[in-house]
Coordinates of C-alpha atoms and ligand atoms in Angstrom, one line a residue:
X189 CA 132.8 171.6 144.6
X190 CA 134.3 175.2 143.6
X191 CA 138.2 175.5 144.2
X192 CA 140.3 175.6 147.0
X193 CA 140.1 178.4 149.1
X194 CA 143.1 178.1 151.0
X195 CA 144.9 178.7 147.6
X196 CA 143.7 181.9 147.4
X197 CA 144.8 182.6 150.9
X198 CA 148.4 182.8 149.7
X199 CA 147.6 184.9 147.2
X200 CA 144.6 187.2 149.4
X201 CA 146.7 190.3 148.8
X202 CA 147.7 190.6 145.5
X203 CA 145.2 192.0 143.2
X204 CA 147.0 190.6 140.0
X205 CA 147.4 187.2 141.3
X206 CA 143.6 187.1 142.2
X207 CA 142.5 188.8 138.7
X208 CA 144.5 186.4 136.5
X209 CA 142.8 183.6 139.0
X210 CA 139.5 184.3 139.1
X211 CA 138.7 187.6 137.0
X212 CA 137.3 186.7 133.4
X213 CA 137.5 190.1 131.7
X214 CA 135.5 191.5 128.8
X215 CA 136.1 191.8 125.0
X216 CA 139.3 189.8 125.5
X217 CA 141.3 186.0 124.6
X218 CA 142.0 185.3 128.3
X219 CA 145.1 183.8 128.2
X220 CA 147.8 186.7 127.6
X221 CA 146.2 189.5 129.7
X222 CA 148.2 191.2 131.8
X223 CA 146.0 193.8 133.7
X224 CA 147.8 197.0 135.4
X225 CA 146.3 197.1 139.2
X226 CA 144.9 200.5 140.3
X227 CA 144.6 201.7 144.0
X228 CA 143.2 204.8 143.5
X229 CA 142.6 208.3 141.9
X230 CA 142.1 211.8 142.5
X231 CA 140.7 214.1 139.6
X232 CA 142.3 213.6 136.8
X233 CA 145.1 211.2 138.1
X234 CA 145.0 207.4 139.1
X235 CA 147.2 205.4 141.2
X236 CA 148.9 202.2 139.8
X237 CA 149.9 199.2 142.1
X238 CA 153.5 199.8 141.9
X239 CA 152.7 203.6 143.5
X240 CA 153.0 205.5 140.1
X241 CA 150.8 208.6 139.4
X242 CA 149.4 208.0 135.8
X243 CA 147.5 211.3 133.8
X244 CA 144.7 209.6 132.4
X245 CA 143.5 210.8 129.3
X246 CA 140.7 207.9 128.7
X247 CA 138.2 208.6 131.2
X248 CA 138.4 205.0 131.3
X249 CA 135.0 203.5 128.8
X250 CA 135.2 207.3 128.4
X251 CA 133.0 207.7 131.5
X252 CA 134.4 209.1 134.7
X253 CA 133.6 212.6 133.3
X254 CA 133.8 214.2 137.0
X255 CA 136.8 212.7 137.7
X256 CA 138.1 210.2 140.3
X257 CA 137.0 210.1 144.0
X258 CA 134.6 213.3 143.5
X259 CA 134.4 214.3 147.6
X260 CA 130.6 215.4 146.6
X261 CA 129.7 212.2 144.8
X262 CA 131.4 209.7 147.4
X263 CA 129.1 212.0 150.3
X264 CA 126.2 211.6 148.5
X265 CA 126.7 207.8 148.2
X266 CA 127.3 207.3 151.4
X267 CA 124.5 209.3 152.5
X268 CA 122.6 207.5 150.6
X269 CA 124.0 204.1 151.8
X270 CA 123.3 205.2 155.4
X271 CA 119.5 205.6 154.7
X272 CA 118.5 202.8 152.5
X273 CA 120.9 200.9 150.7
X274 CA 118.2 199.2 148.1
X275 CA 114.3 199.8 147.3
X276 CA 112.4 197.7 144.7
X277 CA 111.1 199.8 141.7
X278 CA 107.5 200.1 142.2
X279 CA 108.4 202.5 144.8
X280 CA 108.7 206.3 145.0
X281 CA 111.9 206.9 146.3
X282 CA 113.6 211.0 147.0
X283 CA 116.6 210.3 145.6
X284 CA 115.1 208.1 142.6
X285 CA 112.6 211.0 142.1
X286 CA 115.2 214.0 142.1
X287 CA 117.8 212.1 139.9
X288 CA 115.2 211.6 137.2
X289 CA 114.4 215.4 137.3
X290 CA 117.6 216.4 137.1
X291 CA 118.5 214.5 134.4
X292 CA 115.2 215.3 132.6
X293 CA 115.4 218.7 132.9
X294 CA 119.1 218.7 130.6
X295 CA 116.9 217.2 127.6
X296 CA 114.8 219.5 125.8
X297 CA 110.9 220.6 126.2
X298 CA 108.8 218.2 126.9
X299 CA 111.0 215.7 128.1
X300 CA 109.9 214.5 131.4
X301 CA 109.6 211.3 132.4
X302 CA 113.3 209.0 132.7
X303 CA 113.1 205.1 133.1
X304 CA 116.3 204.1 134.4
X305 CA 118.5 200.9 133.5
X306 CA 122.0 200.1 134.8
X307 CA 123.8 200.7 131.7
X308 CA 124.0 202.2 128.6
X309 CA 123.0 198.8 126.4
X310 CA 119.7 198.6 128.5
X311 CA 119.2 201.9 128.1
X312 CA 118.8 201.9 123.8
X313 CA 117.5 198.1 124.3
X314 CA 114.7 200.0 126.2
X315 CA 114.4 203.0 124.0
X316 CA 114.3 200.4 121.0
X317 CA 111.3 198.9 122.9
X318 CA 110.0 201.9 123.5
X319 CA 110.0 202.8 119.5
X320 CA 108.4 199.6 118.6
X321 CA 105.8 199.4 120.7
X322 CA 104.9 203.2 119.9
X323 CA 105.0 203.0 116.2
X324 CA 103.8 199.1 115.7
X325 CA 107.0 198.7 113.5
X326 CA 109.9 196.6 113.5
X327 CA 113.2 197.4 112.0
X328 CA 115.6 200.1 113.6
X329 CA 117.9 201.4 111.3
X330 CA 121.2 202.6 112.9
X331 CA 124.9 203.4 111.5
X332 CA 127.9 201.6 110.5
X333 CA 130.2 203.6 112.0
X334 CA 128.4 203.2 116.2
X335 CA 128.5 201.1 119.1
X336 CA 125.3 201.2 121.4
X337 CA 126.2 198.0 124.0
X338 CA 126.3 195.0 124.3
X339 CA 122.8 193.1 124.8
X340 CA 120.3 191.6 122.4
X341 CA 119.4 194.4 120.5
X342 CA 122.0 196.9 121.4
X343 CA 124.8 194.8 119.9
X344 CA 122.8 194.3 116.5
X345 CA 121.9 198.0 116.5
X346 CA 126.2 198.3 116.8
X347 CA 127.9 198.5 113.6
X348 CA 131.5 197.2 114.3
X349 CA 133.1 194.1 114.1
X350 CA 131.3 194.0 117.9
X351 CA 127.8 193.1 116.0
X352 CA 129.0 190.0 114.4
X353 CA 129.9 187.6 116.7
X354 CA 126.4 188.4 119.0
X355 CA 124.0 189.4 115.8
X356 CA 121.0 187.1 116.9
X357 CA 118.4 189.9 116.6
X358 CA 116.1 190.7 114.4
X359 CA 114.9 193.8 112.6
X360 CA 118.3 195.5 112.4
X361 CA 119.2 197.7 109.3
X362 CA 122.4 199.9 108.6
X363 CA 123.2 202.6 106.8
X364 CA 126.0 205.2 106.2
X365 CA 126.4 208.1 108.2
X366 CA 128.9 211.1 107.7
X367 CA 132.4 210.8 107.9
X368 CA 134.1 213.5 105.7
X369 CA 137.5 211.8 106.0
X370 CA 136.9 208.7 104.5
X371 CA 133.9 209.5 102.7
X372 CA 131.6 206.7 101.5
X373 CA 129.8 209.7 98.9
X374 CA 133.3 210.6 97.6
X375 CA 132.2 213.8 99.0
X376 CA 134.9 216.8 99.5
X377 CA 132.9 219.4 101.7
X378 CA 131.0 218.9 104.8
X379 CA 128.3 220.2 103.1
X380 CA 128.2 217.6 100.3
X381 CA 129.0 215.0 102.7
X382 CA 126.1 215.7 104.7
X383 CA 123.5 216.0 101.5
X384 CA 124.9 213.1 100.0
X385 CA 124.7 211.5 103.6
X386 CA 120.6 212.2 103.8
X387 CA 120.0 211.4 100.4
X388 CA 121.4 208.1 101.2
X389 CA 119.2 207.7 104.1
X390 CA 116.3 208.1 102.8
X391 CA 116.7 205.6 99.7
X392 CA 117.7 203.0 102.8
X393 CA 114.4 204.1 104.4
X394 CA 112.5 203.7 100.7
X395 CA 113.9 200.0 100.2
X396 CA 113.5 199.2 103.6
X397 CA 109.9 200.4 103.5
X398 CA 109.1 203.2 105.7
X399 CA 105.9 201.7 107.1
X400 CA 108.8 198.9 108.6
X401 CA 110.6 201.2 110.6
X402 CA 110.1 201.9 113.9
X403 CA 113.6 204.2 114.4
X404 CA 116.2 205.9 113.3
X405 CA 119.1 205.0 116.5
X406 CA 122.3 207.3 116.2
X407 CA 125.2 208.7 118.7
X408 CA 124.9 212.2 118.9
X409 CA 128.8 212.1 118.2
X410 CA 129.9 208.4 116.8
X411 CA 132.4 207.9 119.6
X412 CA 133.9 204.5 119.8
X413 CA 133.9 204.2 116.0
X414 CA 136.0 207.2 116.0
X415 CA 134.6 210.5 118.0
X416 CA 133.4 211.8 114.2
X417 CA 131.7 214.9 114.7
X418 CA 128.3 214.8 112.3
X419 CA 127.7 217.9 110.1
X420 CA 125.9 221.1 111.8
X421 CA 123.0 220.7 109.4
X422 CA 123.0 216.4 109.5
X423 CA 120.4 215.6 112.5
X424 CA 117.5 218.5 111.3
X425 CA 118.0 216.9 107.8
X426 CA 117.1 213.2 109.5
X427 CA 114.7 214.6 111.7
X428 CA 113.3 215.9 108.8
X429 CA 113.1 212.5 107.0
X430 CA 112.0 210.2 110.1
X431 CA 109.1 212.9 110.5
X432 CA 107.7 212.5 107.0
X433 CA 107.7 208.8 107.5
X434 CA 106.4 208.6 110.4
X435 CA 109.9 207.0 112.0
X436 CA 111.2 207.7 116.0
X437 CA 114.4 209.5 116.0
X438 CA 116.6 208.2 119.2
X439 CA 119.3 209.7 120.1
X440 CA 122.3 208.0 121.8
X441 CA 124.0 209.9 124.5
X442 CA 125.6 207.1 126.6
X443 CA 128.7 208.8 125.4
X444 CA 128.9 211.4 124.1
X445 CA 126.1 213.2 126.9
X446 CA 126.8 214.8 130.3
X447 CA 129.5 217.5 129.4
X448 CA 131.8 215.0 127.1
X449 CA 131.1 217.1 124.2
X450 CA 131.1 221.0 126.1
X451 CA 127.1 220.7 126.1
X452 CA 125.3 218.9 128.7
X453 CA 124.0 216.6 125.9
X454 CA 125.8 216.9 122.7
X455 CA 122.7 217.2 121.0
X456 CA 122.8 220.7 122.4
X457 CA 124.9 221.9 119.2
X458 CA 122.8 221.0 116.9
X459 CA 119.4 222.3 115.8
X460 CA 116.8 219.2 115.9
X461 CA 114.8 217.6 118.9
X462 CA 114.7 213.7 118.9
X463 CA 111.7 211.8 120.5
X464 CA 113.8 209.4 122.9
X465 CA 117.2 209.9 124.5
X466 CA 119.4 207.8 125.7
X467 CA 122.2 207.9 128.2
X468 CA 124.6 206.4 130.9
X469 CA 128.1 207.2 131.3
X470 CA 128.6 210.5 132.7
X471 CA 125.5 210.7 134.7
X472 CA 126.9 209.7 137.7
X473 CA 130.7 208.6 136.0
X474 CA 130.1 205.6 136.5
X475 CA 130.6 206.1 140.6
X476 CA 127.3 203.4 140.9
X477 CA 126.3 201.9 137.4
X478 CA 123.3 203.6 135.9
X479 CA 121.6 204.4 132.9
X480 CA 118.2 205.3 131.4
X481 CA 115.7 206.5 128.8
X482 CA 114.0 210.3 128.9
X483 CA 111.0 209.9 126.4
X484 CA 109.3 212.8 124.7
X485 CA 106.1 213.8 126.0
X486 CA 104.1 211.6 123.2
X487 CA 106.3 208.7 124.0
X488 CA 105.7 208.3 127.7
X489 CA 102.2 209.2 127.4
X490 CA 101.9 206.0 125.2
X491 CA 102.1 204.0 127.7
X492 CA 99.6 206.2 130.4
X493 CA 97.5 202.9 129.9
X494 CA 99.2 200.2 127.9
X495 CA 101.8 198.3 129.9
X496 CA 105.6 198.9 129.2
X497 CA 106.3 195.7 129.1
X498 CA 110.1 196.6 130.5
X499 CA 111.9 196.5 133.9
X500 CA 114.9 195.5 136.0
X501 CA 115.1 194.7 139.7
X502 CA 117.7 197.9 140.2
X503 CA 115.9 200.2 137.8
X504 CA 116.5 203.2 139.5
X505 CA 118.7 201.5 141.9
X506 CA 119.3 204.1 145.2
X507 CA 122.8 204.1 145.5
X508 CA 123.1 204.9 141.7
X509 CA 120.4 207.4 142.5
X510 CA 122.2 209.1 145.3
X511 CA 125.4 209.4 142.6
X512 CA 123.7 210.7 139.8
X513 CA 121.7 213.3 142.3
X514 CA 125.2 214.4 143.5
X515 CA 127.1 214.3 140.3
X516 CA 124.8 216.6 138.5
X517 CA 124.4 219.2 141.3
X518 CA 128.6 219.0 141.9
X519 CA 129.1 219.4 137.8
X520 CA 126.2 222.0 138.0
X521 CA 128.0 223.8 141.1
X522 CA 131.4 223.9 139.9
X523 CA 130.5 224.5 136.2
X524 CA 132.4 221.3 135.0
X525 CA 130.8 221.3 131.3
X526 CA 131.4 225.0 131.1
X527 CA 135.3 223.9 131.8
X528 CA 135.3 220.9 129.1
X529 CA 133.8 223.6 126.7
X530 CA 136.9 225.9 127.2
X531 CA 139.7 223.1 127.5
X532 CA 138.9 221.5 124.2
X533 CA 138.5 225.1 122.8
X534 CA 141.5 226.7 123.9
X535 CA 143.5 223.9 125.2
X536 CA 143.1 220.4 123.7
X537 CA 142.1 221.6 120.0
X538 CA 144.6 224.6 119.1
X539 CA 147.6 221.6 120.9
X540 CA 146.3 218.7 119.5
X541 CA 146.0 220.6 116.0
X542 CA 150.1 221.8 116.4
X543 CA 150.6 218.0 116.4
X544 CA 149.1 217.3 113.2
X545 CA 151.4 220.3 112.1
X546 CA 154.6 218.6 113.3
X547 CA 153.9 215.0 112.9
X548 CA 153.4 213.6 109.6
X549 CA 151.5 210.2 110.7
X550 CA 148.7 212.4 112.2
X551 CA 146.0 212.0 109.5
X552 CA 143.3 213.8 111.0
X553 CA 142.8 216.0 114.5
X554 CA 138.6 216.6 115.1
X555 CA 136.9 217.1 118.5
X556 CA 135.1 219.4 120.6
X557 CA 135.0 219.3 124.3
X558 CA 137.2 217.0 126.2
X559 CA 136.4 214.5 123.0
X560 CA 139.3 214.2 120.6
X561 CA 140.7 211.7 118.0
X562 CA 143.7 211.9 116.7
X563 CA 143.6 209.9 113.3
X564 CA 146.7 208.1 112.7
X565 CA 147.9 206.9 108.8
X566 CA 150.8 205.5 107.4
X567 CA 150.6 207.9 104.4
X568 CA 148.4 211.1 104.7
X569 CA 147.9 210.8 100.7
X570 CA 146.5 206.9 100.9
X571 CA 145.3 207.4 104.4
X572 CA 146.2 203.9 105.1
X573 CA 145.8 203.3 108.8
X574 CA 148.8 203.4 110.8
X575 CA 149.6 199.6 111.7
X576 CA 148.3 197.8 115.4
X577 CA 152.4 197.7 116.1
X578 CA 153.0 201.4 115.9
X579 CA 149.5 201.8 117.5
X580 CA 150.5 199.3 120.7
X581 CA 153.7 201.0 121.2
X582 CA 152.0 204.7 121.1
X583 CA 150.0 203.1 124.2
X584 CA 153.1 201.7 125.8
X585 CA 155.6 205.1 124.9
X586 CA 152.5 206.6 127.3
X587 CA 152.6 204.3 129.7
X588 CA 156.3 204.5 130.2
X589 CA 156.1 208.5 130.2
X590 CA 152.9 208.3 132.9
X591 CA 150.2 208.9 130.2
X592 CA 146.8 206.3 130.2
X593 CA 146.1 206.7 126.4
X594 CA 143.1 205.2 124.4
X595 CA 144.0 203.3 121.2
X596 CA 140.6 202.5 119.1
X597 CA 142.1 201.0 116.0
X598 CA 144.6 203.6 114.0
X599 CA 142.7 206.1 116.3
X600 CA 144.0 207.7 119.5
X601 CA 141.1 209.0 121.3
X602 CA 141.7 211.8 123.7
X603 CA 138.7 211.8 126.4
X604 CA 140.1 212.6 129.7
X605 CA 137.7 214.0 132.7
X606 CA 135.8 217.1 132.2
X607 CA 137.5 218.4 135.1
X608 CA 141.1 218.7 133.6
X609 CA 142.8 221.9 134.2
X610 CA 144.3 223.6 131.2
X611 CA 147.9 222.7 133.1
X612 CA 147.3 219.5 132.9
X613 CA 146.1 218.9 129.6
X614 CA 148.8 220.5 128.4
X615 CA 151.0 218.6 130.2
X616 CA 148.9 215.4 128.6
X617 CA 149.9 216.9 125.2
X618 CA 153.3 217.4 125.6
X619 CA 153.7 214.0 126.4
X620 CA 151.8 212.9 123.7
X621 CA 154.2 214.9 121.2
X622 CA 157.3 212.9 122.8
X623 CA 155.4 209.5 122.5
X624 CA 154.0 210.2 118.6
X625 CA 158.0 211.2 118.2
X626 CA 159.0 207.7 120.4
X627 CA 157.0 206.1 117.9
X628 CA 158.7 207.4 114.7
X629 CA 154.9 209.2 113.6
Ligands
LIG1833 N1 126.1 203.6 123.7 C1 127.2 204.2 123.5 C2 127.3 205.4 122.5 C3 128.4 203.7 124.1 O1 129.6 204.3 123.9 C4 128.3 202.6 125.0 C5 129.5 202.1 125.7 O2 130.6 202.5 125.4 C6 127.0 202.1 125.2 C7 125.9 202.6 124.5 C8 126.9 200.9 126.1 O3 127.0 201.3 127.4 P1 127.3 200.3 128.6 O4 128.6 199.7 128.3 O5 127.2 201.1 129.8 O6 126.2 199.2 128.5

């Protein structure tokens, strides 16, 4: 027998008693959580349980890129909803159909077929899948400094502490990839770093042995391990390794894609074409869960006649179609990624920047788009990480001034909605400057 019911009918209306009954949450010991309950949210802004208005400058996983309760997206669902709620995947579906074009046709040339998951980890576990079975080859070499989910091979493709509790699959390499701040080539430039960053690379791919490698898996812009933007000339230099070897080159976008960066796909800034693409996240923000793979033209055609041997009961799930149809028409319509482009240009990275001026415990300010961190050391000579206290009470100082803020070790990673107005990410930075000030940074 499960518990008894009629002790959750004393409790039916409280969200936290409920959650701290019955909700086992991720990533976390269970025993000292103490979750804040939200209502609801408009834009930029969510509601808390005790009826504050909190900024958010998180996005939440650093996906609700078109903002909370999205009138066009929440139509479109319920549109949706009202003509049929759930359809298997063998079928052709409108909504299924039109979501994949529209997301296909943000990836470059010859980029036309999507196979959609429900997240971001089945997403590269597919695109991993994909790269193996094109290439015959095993091992997929992917950075230290990433996260690509949490399944099978996604978390063994992650680099941080995340990989080693779940590492249980095989055929996963890592390598260094740029990071001029705390350089692992004791490089000075980005320049040099970048170089040094290749040439490293390909000696991994030379030990390895190329004819082992299937891919080469990397975020367009290493988010989680620190929104560290790679070197304009870093991604033609690995293209041009993977090609001479033979290798895939997938590119992560679960993050970083979808106007995050000021681009549609972050990949937009640089000068290189992968052969698979992954992404999530901002396609729909999250609204329904969805993800997917866009393969190069050579990729999908692979499996014309071989069987992908790949699929999920939801792949392309109707509801999450419906979203993602209406998320990129609204963020086409009222030029959202256009808007993230200019915030982080003339809002988030001249303010953020006057920080590091005025506070002395700001290592490092880097970002483009509505995708900031703001590096935080105890000494900007040693670079010594600022410690988890300081950190936990720059989260709480936030909290108490009615600012969601994202702590990622001695990083504070600034990723509200695309759709913030230059008001009120200003107003987010002010309040910042008071809480790094709070804080004694
Ligand atoms: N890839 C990247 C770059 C991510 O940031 C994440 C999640 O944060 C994932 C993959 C996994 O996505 P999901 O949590 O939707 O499975």
């Amino acid at each position: 027998m499960g518990h008894d019911l009629s002790q959750d009918a004393e409790i039916w209306d409280d969200a936290y008693k409920l959650d701290r009954a019955h909700v086992f949450h991720s990533w976390h010991a269970q025993r000292n959580l103490d979750p804040t309950e939200v209502v609801t949210g408009h834009g930029v802004w969510l509601k808390y349980g005790d009826g504050r208005e909190m900024l958010d400058f998180t996005s939440q996983q650093v996906n609700v890129n078109i903002g909370y309760q999205h009138p066009k997206v929440i139509e479109g669902i319920k549109k949706q909803a009202e003509l049929l709620c759930t359809i298997g995947p063998d079928y052709a579906n409108l909504a299924r159909g039109r979501a994949a074009s529209l997301v296909a046709r943000r990836a470059p040339e010859g980029f036309d077929k999507v196979f959609f998951t429900n997240a971001g980890a089945d997403a590269n576990e597919n695109a991993m899948r994909a790269a193996r079975l094109f290439t015959g080859r095993d091992k997929i070499l992917s950075s230290y400094r990433c996260y690509h989910g949490n399944t099978g091979a996604a978390i063994s493709a992650t680099g941080d502490w995340r990989r080693k509790p779940n590492d249980y699959s095989r055929g996963h390499v890592h390598f260094f990839t740029p990071y001029l701040y705390r350089s692992e080539f004791s490089a000075t430039t980005q320049e040099e770093e970048c170089e040094r960053a290749l040439a490293h690379l390909e000696h991994v791919i030379q030990f390895e042995g190329p004819d082992t490698i299937a891919a080469v898996l990397l975020e367009s812009v290493p988010g989680t391990a620190g929104i560290i933007i790679p070197p304009k000339d870093y991604f033609k230099g690995v293209r041009e390794i993977t090609k001479k070897y033979g290798i895939l080159m997938i590119t992560d976008e679960v993050m970083a894609g979808f106007g995050r960066t000021g681009f549609w796909f972050a990949l937009d800034d640089y000068d290189y074409t992968p052969d698979i693409i992954s992404f999530a996240k901002g396609c729909n923000s999250g609204y329904v869960p969805a993800g997917g793979v866009i393969m190069s033209d050579p990729v999908a055609h692979h499996f014309d006649d071989i069987v992908f041997p790949g699929g999920l009961t939801y792949s392309g799930h109707p509801l999450a179609m419906g979203a993602i149809v209406a998320t990129q028409e609204a963020m086409e319509e009222e030029h959202i990624v256009d808007n993230a482009y200019t915030i982080g240009k003339d809002v988030l990275g001249p303010q953020l920047t006057a920080l590091y001026d005025k506070h002395p415990k700001i290592g490092e300010v880097r970002g483009k788009g509505v995708f900031w961190a703001v590096e935080m050391v105890a000494d900007r000579t040693t670079k010594e990480p600022l410690d988890d206290a300081t950190m936990k009470q720059i989260v709480a100082e936030g909290n108490k001034r009615g600012l969601i803020l994202g702590v990622h070790n001695n990083r504070i990673h600034v990723t509200p909605p695309c759709v913030i107005s230059a008001d009120e990410a200003t107003q987010g930075v002010k309040i910042l400057d008071q809480v790094l000030t709070a804080a004694g940074c």
